[in-house]
Coordinates of C-alpha atoms and ligand atoms in Angstrom, one line a residue:
X10 CA -43.9 -48.2 -36.7
X11 CA -47.4 -48.8 -35.0
X12 CA -49.2 -45.6 -34.5
X13 CA -52.2 -44.4 -32.5
X14 CA -50.3 -44.9 -29.3
X15 CA -50.3 -42.4 -26.5
X16 CA -47.0 -40.8 -27.1
X17 CA -45.5 -40.4 -30.6
X18 CA -42.3 -38.4 -29.8
X19 CA -40.0 -36.6 -32.0
X20 CA -36.5 -36.4 -30.3
X21 CA -34.2 -34.2 -31.9
X22 CA -30.4 -34.3 -31.7
X23 CA -30.7 -37.9 -30.3
X24 CA -27.3 -39.0 -31.6
X25 CA -25.4 -36.3 -29.5
X26 CA -24.3 -36.8 -25.8
X27 CA -27.5 -36.1 -23.8
X28 CA -29.9 -37.1 -26.5
X29 CA -28.6 -40.6 -26.7
X30 CA -28.5 -41.1 -22.8
X31 CA -32.2 -39.9 -23.1
X32 CA -33.3 -42.5 -25.7
X33 CA -31.3 -45.2 -23.9
X34 CA -33.2 -44.2 -20.7
X35 CA -36.6 -44.4 -22.3
X36 CA -36.0 -47.6 -24.3
X37 CA -33.8 -49.5 -21.9
X38 CA -34.3 -48.5 -18.2
X39 CA -37.9 -47.3 -18.2
X40 CA -39.3 -49.6 -21.0
X41 CA -42.4 -47.6 -21.3
X42 CA -44.9 -49.4 -23.5
X43 CA -47.0 -46.6 -24.7
X44 CA -44.2 -44.8 -26.7
X45 CA -43.0 -44.5 -30.3
X46 CA -39.6 -42.8 -30.6
X47 CA -38.7 -40.9 -33.8
X48 CA -35.1 -39.7 -33.4
X49 CA -34.1 -36.8 -36.0
X50 CA -30.4 -36.0 -36.1
X51 CA -28.3 -34.5 -39.0
X52 CA -25.2 -36.3 -37.7
X53 CA -23.1 -33.2 -37.6
X54 CA -19.5 -33.3 -36.4
X55 CA -20.8 -34.3 -32.9
X56 CA -23.8 -36.5 -33.7
X57 CA -22.7 -40.1 -33.9
X58 CA -25.0 -43.0 -35.0
X59 CA -22.9 -45.4 -33.1
X60 CA -24.4 -43.9 -29.9
X61 CA -27.7 -45.3 -30.7
X62 CA -26.5 -48.6 -31.8
X63 CA -28.4 -50.0 -28.6
X64 CA -31.9 -49.0 -30.0
X65 CA -31.7 -50.6 -33.4
X66 CA -33.7 -53.8 -32.2
X67 CA -36.5 -51.8 -30.7
X68 CA -39.6 -51.7 -32.8
X69 CA -40.9 -48.6 -31.3
X70 CA -37.9 -46.6 -32.5
X71 CA -36.8 -45.2 -35.8
X72 CA -33.9 -43.0 -36.8
X73 CA -34.1 -40.3 -39.4
X74 CA -31.1 -38.6 -40.7
X75 CA -32.2 -34.8 -41.4
X76 CA -32.0 -31.3 -40.3
X77 CA -34.4 -29.5 -37.9
X78 CA -34.3 -26.5 -40.2
X79 CA -35.8 -28.6 -43.1
X80 CA -39.5 -27.6 -42.9
X81 CA -40.7 -30.1 -45.6
X82 CA -38.9 -32.9 -43.9
X83 CA -40.4 -31.9 -40.6
X84 CA -43.8 -31.7 -42.1
X85 CA -43.6 -35.0 -43.5
X86 CA -42.0 -36.6 -40.4
X87 CA -45.0 -34.8 -38.1
X88 CA -47.6 -36.2 -40.4
X89 CA -46.6 -39.8 -41.1
X90 CA -45.8 -40.5 -37.6
X91 CA -48.5 -38.6 -36.1
X92 CA -46.3 -36.7 -33.8
X93 CA -48.0 -35.5 -30.7
X94 CA -45.0 -34.6 -28.4
X95 CA -41.4 -32.9 -29.2
X96 CA -38.5 -32.9 -27.2
X97 CA -35.5 -30.6 -28.8
X98 CA -32.1 -31.5 -27.9
X99 CA -30.7 -30.5 -31.3
X100 CA -28.2 -27.9 -31.1
X101 CA -24.8 -26.4 -31.8
X102 CA -23.6 -26.8 -28.4
X103 CA -19.9 -25.7 -27.9
X104 CA -19.3 -22.2 -26.7
X105 CA -15.7 -22.0 -28.1
X106 CA -16.9 -23.0 -31.4
X107 CA -19.5 -20.1 -31.2
X108 CA -16.6 -17.7 -30.7
X109 CA -15.0 -18.8 -33.9
X110 CA -18.1 -18.8 -36.0
X111 CA -21.6 -18.0 -34.6
X112 CA -23.7 -18.4 -37.8
X113 CA -24.4 -22.1 -37.5
X114 CA -25.7 -21.3 -33.8
X115 CA -28.2 -18.8 -35.3
X116 CA -29.2 -21.2 -37.9
X117 CA -29.9 -24.3 -35.8
X118 CA -30.5 -23.1 -32.4
X119 CA -32.7 -20.4 -33.3
X120 CA -34.0 -21.2 -36.9
X121 CA -34.3 -24.9 -36.2
X122 CA -36.2 -24.4 -33.0
X123 CA -38.6 -21.9 -34.8
X124 CA -39.2 -24.5 -37.4
X125 CA -40.1 -27.2 -34.8
X126 CA -42.3 -24.7 -33.1
X127 CA -44.2 -23.9 -36.3
X128 CA -44.8 -27.6 -37.1
X129 CA -45.7 -28.4 -33.5
X130 CA -48.5 -25.7 -34.1
X131 CA -49.6 -26.8 -37.2
X132 CA -49.7 -30.6 -36.2
X133 CA -51.4 -29.8 -33.0
X134 CA -48.7 -31.3 -30.7
X135 CA -49.7 -31.8 -27.0
X136 CA -46.2 -31.1 -25.5
X137 CA -43.2 -29.4 -26.6
X138 CA -40.1 -29.5 -24.5
X139 CA -37.2 -27.2 -25.2
X140 CA -33.8 -28.3 -23.8
X141 CA -32.1 -25.2 -22.6
X142 CA -29.2 -24.2 -20.6
X143 CA -28.1 -22.3 -17.2
X144 CA -25.9 -20.4 -19.8
X145 CA -29.0 -18.1 -20.8
X146 CA -28.8 -16.5 -17.1
X147 CA -25.1 -15.2 -17.8
X148 CA -22.5 -15.2 -15.3
X149 CA -22.5 -15.0 -11.4
X150 CA -20.0 -13.9 -9.0
X151 CA -18.6 -15.7 -6.1
X152 CA -21.1 -13.9 -3.6
X153 CA -24.3 -14.1 -5.7
X154 CA -27.0 -16.8 -5.0
X155 CA -27.6 -19.5 -7.5
X156 CA -30.0 -18.9 -10.5
X157 CA -33.6 -19.3 -10.1
X158 CA -36.2 -19.2 -12.8
X159 CA -36.7 -15.5 -11.8
X160 CA -33.3 -14.3 -12.9
X161 CA -32.9 -12.0 -15.8
X162 CA -31.7 -13.6 -19.2
X163 CA -28.3 -12.2 -19.8
X164 CA -26.3 -14.4 -22.3
X165 CA -22.7 -13.5 -22.7
X166 CA -21.5 -15.8 -25.6
X167 CA -23.0 -16.3 -29.2
X168 CA -23.9 -20.1 -28.0
X169 CA -25.9 -18.7 -25.0
X170 CA -27.4 -15.9 -26.9
X171 CA -28.9 -18.4 -29.5
X172 CA -30.3 -20.5 -26.9
X173 CA -31.8 -17.4 -24.9
X174 CA -33.3 -16.3 -28.3
X175 CA -34.8 -19.8 -28.7
X176 CA -36.2 -19.8 -25.3
X177 CA -37.8 -16.5 -25.9
X178 CA -39.3 -17.9 -29.1
X179 CA -40.6 -20.7 -27.2
X180 CA -42.4 -18.7 -24.6
X181 CA -43.9 -16.5 -27.4
X182 CA -45.6 -19.6 -29.0
X183 CA -47.2 -20.4 -25.5
X184 CA -48.5 -16.9 -25.4
X185 CA -49.5 -16.3 -29.0
X186 CA -50.4 -19.6 -30.4
X187 CA -51.2 -21.5 -27.1
X188 CA -48.5 -24.2 -27.8
X189 CA -48.1 -26.4 -24.8
X190 CA -44.6 -25.7 -24.1
X191 CA -42.0 -26.3 -21.2
X192 CA -38.4 -25.3 -20.9
X193 CA -35.7 -26.9 -18.9
X194 CA -32.5 -25.1 -18.2
X195 CA -29.7 -27.4 -17.0
X196 CA -26.2 -26.9 -15.7
X197 CA -23.0 -28.7 -17.0
X198 CA -23.6 -32.4 -17.6
X199 CA -21.0 -35.0 -17.7
X200 CA -21.2 -39.0 -18.3
X201 CA -20.6 -41.2 -21.2
X202 CA -20.7 -40.4 -24.9
X203 CA -19.9 -36.7 -24.5
X204 CA -18.0 -35.4 -27.3
X205 CA -14.3 -34.7 -26.5
X206 CA -14.3 -30.9 -27.2
X207 CA -15.9 -30.7 -23.7
X208 CA -13.9 -30.1 -20.5
X209 CA -14.0 -33.5 -18.9
X210 CA -13.6 -35.9 -22.0
X211 CA -11.0 -33.5 -23.3
X212 CA -9.0 -33.6 -20.2
X213 CA -9.5 -37.4 -19.4
X214 CA -8.5 -38.5 -23.2
X215 CA -5.4 -35.8 -23.1
X216 CA -4.3 -37.2 -19.6
X217 CA -4.6 -40.9 -20.9
X218 CA -2.3 -39.8 -23.8
X219 CA 0.2 -37.8 -21.7
X220 CA -0.7 -34.6 -23.6
X221 CA -1.1 -31.0 -22.2
X222 CA -4.3 -30.2 -20.2
X223 CA -5.1 -26.8 -21.4
X224 CA -6.9 -24.8 -18.6
X225 CA -8.3 -21.4 -19.8
X226 CA -7.3 -18.4 -17.6
X227 CA -6.8 -19.0 -14.0
X228 CA -8.7 -22.2 -13.8
X229 CA -10.9 -20.9 -11.1
X230 CA -14.1 -20.6 -13.1
X231 CA -16.8 -22.4 -11.4
X232 CA -19.6 -24.8 -13.1
X233 CA -22.4 -26.7 -11.3
X234 CA -21.9 -30.4 -12.4
X235 CA -24.8 -32.9 -13.1
X236 CA -24.7 -36.5 -14.1
X237 CA -26.4 -36.7 -17.6
X238 CA -28.7 -39.5 -16.3
X239 CA -30.1 -37.2 -13.8
X240 CA -30.5 -34.6 -16.3
X241 CA -32.6 -37.1 -18.5
X242 CA -34.8 -38.0 -15.7
X243 CA -35.5 -34.2 -15.1
X244 CA -36.4 -33.7 -18.8
X245 CA -38.8 -36.7 -18.8
X246 CA -40.4 -35.6 -15.4
X247 CA -41.0 -32.1 -16.9
X248 CA -42.2 -33.5 -20.2
X249 CA -44.7 -35.8 -18.4
X250 CA -45.8 -33.8 -15.5
X251 CA -44.4 -30.2 -15.9
X252 CA -46.8 -27.2 -16.2
X253 CA -47.1 -25.5 -19.6
X254 CA -45.7 -22.2 -20.0
X255 CA -43.0 -22.9 -17.1
X256 CA -39.4 -23.0 -16.9
X257 CA -37.5 -25.6 -14.6
X258 CA -33.9 -25.1 -13.6
X259 CA -32.0 -28.3 -13.2
X260 CA -28.6 -28.4 -11.4
X261 CA -26.4 -30.9 -9.6
X262 CA -25.7 -28.8 -6.6
X263 CA -22.1 -29.5 -7.1
X264 CA -20.0 -26.5 -7.8
X265 CA -16.5 -27.1 -8.7
X266 CA -13.5 -25.0 -10.3
X267 CA -12.2 -26.5 -13.4
X268 CA -8.9 -26.8 -11.6
X269 CA -10.6 -29.0 -9.1
X270 CA -11.8 -31.0 -12.0
X271 CA -8.6 -31.5 -13.8
X272 CA -6.8 -32.3 -10.6
X273 CA -9.3 -35.0 -9.7
X274 CA -8.9 -36.5 -13.5
X275 CA -5.1 -36.7 -13.0
X276 CA -5.4 -38.3 -9.6
X277 CA -7.9 -40.9 -10.6
X278 CA -5.6 -41.7 -13.7
X279 CA -2.5 -41.5 -11.7
X280 CA -0.8 -38.9 -14.0
X281 CA 1.3 -35.9 -12.9
X282 CA 0.2 -32.3 -12.3
X283 CA 3.0 -31.2 -14.8
X284 CA 0.7 -32.1 -17.7
X285 CA -1.5 -28.9 -16.7
X286 CA -0.8 -26.1 -19.1
X287 CA -2.5 -22.7 -18.4
X288 CA -3.5 -21.2 -21.7
X289 CA -5.2 -17.9 -22.9
X290 CA -8.6 -17.4 -21.4
X291 CA -11.8 -17.9 -23.4
X292 CA -13.0 -14.6 -24.5
X293 CA -16.1 -13.5 -22.5
X294 CA -15.4 -16.4 -20.1
X295 CA -18.5 -16.8 -17.7
X296 CA -17.0 -17.0 -14.1
X297 CA -19.5 -18.9 -12.4
X298 CA -22.9 -20.9 -12.9
X299 CA -25.0 -22.4 -10.0
X300 CA -28.6 -23.7 -10.3
X301 CA -31.1 -23.5 -7.8
X302 CA -33.4 -26.6 -8.5
X303 CA -35.8 -26.0 -5.8
X304 CA -38.7 -25.4 -8.2
X305 CA -38.5 -28.9 -9.8
X306 CA -37.9 -30.5 -6.7
X307 CA -40.9 -29.0 -5.0
X308 CA -43.3 -29.2 -7.7
X309 CA -42.1 -32.5 -9.8
X310 CA -40.3 -34.4 -7.0
X311 CA -36.9 -34.4 -9.0
X312 CA -33.6 -34.6 -7.5
X313 CA -30.2 -35.4 -8.5
X314 CA -29.5 -39.0 -7.5
X315 CA -26.1 -39.8 -8.7
X316 CA -23.1 -38.3 -6.3
X317 CA -20.3 -36.6 -8.0
X318 CA -17.7 -39.0 -7.0
X319 CA -19.8 -42.0 -8.4
X320 CA -20.7 -40.4 -11.5
X321 CA -17.0 -39.1 -12.0
X322 CA -15.5 -42.7 -11.5
X323 CA -18.1 -44.1 -14.0
X324 CA -17.3 -41.4 -16.5
X325 CA -13.7 -42.1 -16.6
X326 CA -14.2 -45.6 -16.6
X327 CA -16.3 -45.3 -19.6
X328 CA -13.8 -43.2 -21.5
X329 CA -11.1 -45.9 -20.6
X330 CA -13.3 -48.9 -22.0
X331 CA -14.4 -46.9 -25.1
X332 CA -11.3 -45.5 -26.1
X333 CA -11.9 -46.7 -29.8
X334 CA -15.2 -44.6 -29.8
X335 CA -13.0 -41.7 -28.9
X336 CA -10.2 -42.3 -31.4
X337 CA -12.6 -42.8 -34.3
X338 CA -14.4 -39.4 -33.5
X339 CA -11.2 -37.6 -32.9
X340 CA -10.4 -37.4 -36.6
X341 CA -10.9 -35.2 -39.6
X342 CA -12.9 -32.2 -38.8
X343 CA -12.3 -32.5 -35.0
X344 CA -8.5 -32.5 -35.5
X345 CA -8.8 -29.4 -37.5
X346 CA -10.8 -27.7 -34.9
X347 CA -8.3 -28.9 -32.3
X348 CA -5.3 -27.3 -34.1
X349 CA -7.2 -23.9 -34.6
X350 CA -8.6 -23.9 -30.8
X351 CA -5.3 -25.0 -28.9
X352 CA -2.3 -24.3 -31.3
X353 CA -1.9 -20.7 -30.7
X354 CA -3.0 -20.2 -27.1
Ligands
NAD5 P1 -24.2 -32.5 -28.4 O1 -23.3 -31.3 -29.2 O2 -23.3 -33.5 -28.2 O3 -25.4 -33.0 -29.4 C1 -26.2 -32.3 -30.4 C2 -26.8 -33.0 -31.4 O4 -27.5 -32.1 -32.1 C3 -25.9 -33.8 -32.2 O5 -26.2 -35.1 -32.4 C4 -25.9 -33.0 -33.6 O6 -25.7 -33.9 -34.8 C5 -27.4 -32.6 -33.5 N1 -27.7 -31.5 -34.5 C6 -27.0 -30.4 -34.4 N2 -27.5 -29.5 -35.3 C7 -28.6 -30.1 -35.9 C8 -29.5 -29.9 -36.8 N3 -29.5 -28.7 -37.5 N4 -30.5 -30.7 -37.3 C9 -30.5 -31.9 -36.5 N5 -29.5 -32.2 -35.5 C10 -28.7 -31.4 -35.4 O7 -25.0 -31.7 -27.4 P2 -25.6 -32.1 -25.8 O8 -24.5 -31.7 -25.1 O9 -26.0 -33.4 -26.0 O10 -26.6 -31.0 -25.7 C11 -28.1 -31.4 -26.0 C12 -28.8 -30.2 -25.8 O11 -28.7 -30.0 -24.3 C13 -28.5 -28.8 -26.5 O12 -29.6 -28.2 -26.8 C14 -27.8 -28.3 -25.4 O13 -27.9 -26.8 -25.6 C15 -28.3 -28.6 -24.1 N6 -27.6 -28.5 -22.9 C16 -26.5 -29.1 -22.8 C17 -25.6 -29.1 -21.7 C18 -24.3 -29.8 -21.6 O14 -23.7 -29.7 -20.5 N7 -24.0 -30.5 -22.5 C19 -26.3 -28.7 -20.5 C20 -27.5 -28.0 -20.6 C21 -28.2 -27.8 -21.7
DAU6 O1 -23.7 -25.0 -18.5 C1 -24.3 -25.7 -19.5 C2 -23.4 -25.6 -20.7 O2 -22.3 -26.5 -20.3 C3 -24.2 -26.2 -21.9 O3 -25.1 -25.4 -22.3 C4 -23.2 -26.5 -23.0 O4 -23.7 -26.9 -24.2 C5 -21.9 -27.3 -22.7 O5 -20.8 -27.1 -23.7 C6 -21.3 -26.7 -21.4 O6 -20.7 -25.4 -21.6 P1 -19.3 -24.8 -20.9 O7 -18.6 -23.8 -21.6 O8 -19.5 -24.6 -19.5 O9 -18.5 -26.1 -21.2 P2 -17.0 -26.6 -21.6 O10 -16.8 -28.1 -21.3 O11 -16.8 -26.1 -22.9 O12 -16.1 -25.7 -20.5 C7 -16.4 -26.0 -19.1 C8 -15.3 -25.1 -18.3 O13 -14.0 -25.5 -18.7 C9 -15.3 -23.8 -18.9 O14 -15.2 -22.8 -17.6 C10 -14.2 -23.6 -19.9 C11 -13.2 -24.5 -19.3 N1 -12.3 -25.0 -20.2 C12 -12.8 -25.8 -21.3 C13 -12.3 -26.3 -22.2 C14 -12.8 -27.1 -23.5 C15 -11.0 -25.3 -20.3 O15 -10.4 -24.4 -19.3 N2 -10.2 -25.7 -21.1 C16 -10.6 -26.4 -22.2 O16 -9.9 -26.6 -23.0

């Protein structure tokens, strides 16, 4: 890989859902010349190298299989590649898994972030971007206004507690070590390559196979949906132009109940509503998320571009066309998880 370019970026978690869409945006859509990408991912249960197949022929891209908690490896990667920017996607990302076992969330989301921050200070990184989530703000009632960057951090699941903790470490490295950090906090993403443990792909695949669609509780919990490509554009915008020490909320301005989402899926696929099965609620289930993205729009000019109807149709189409991708990853560990999560509820 050629060095001494303007941006030698370390992208962690690039084999996951949002990370691979982000790498694709940079390499295939934006085709930025002055950029070297080092993608680091430990290929955990949801990381899939096939997601990055498109990148193999780019001379300004390398993939390294490794763990963000491995400080010796990080030190070597930063030194050898003259890393001067970091975008941290790597995480344990599924709330239900964090309820079964929260230790991996502490390890990767907090410990891994801390290791990246220490290496970023040591190697004098020029920008560190932490990909965070709206879940750090906790839960809204129907009457409350959408979250702004001024809301208190009030996580309610082990997953969101680990992400909130990471955010606090990131900000502390700005205050204490002067590390130039930016945090983005985004709402629920949908789009191609999402691992089928999450609501939309799980329901699409179950419906395609005429299996039950397990809705937690009364199905009236609300999420604010944003197309993954719009989230990726917001991250790049914040990385390039965001002010250091700042948080930027990112949302789709598209609040829907889980029941609305599932009904739409059945409608598009022409499947009967009798597939819906109400199951026990998620413990501590956050009722509603909604993001106020005024700050990133005002300061950086970002706005979501993909309307829900278009993004949703494209997403369902992607899962139909990539059934083989889904079949392969829904094996082994995933089947065990599925049994544990859904058999007794
Ligand atoms: P994902 O679970 O699909 O991908 C996570 C990736 O991180 C995987 O490729 C995995 O192999 C990798 N990884 C996990 N532990 C690692 C470790 N210790 N070392 C190296 N790599 C590791 O998750 P996603 O949905 O793509 O989310 C990416 C980031 O965006 C996460 O930080 C998540 O908290 C955040 N986020 C997600 C959403 C969403 O709706 N999916 C919304 C807001 C923010
Ligand atoms: O809001 C951003 C967050 O969105 C990200 O930080 C997380 O990484 C991401 O996983 C996602 O978290 P959620 O918990 O909102 O997403 P999930 O797809 O797991 O669930 C969405 C909603 O659907 C939630 O209210 C729970 C419900 N649900 C989910 C599953 C998997 C069901 O009713 N049944 C299910 O089987």
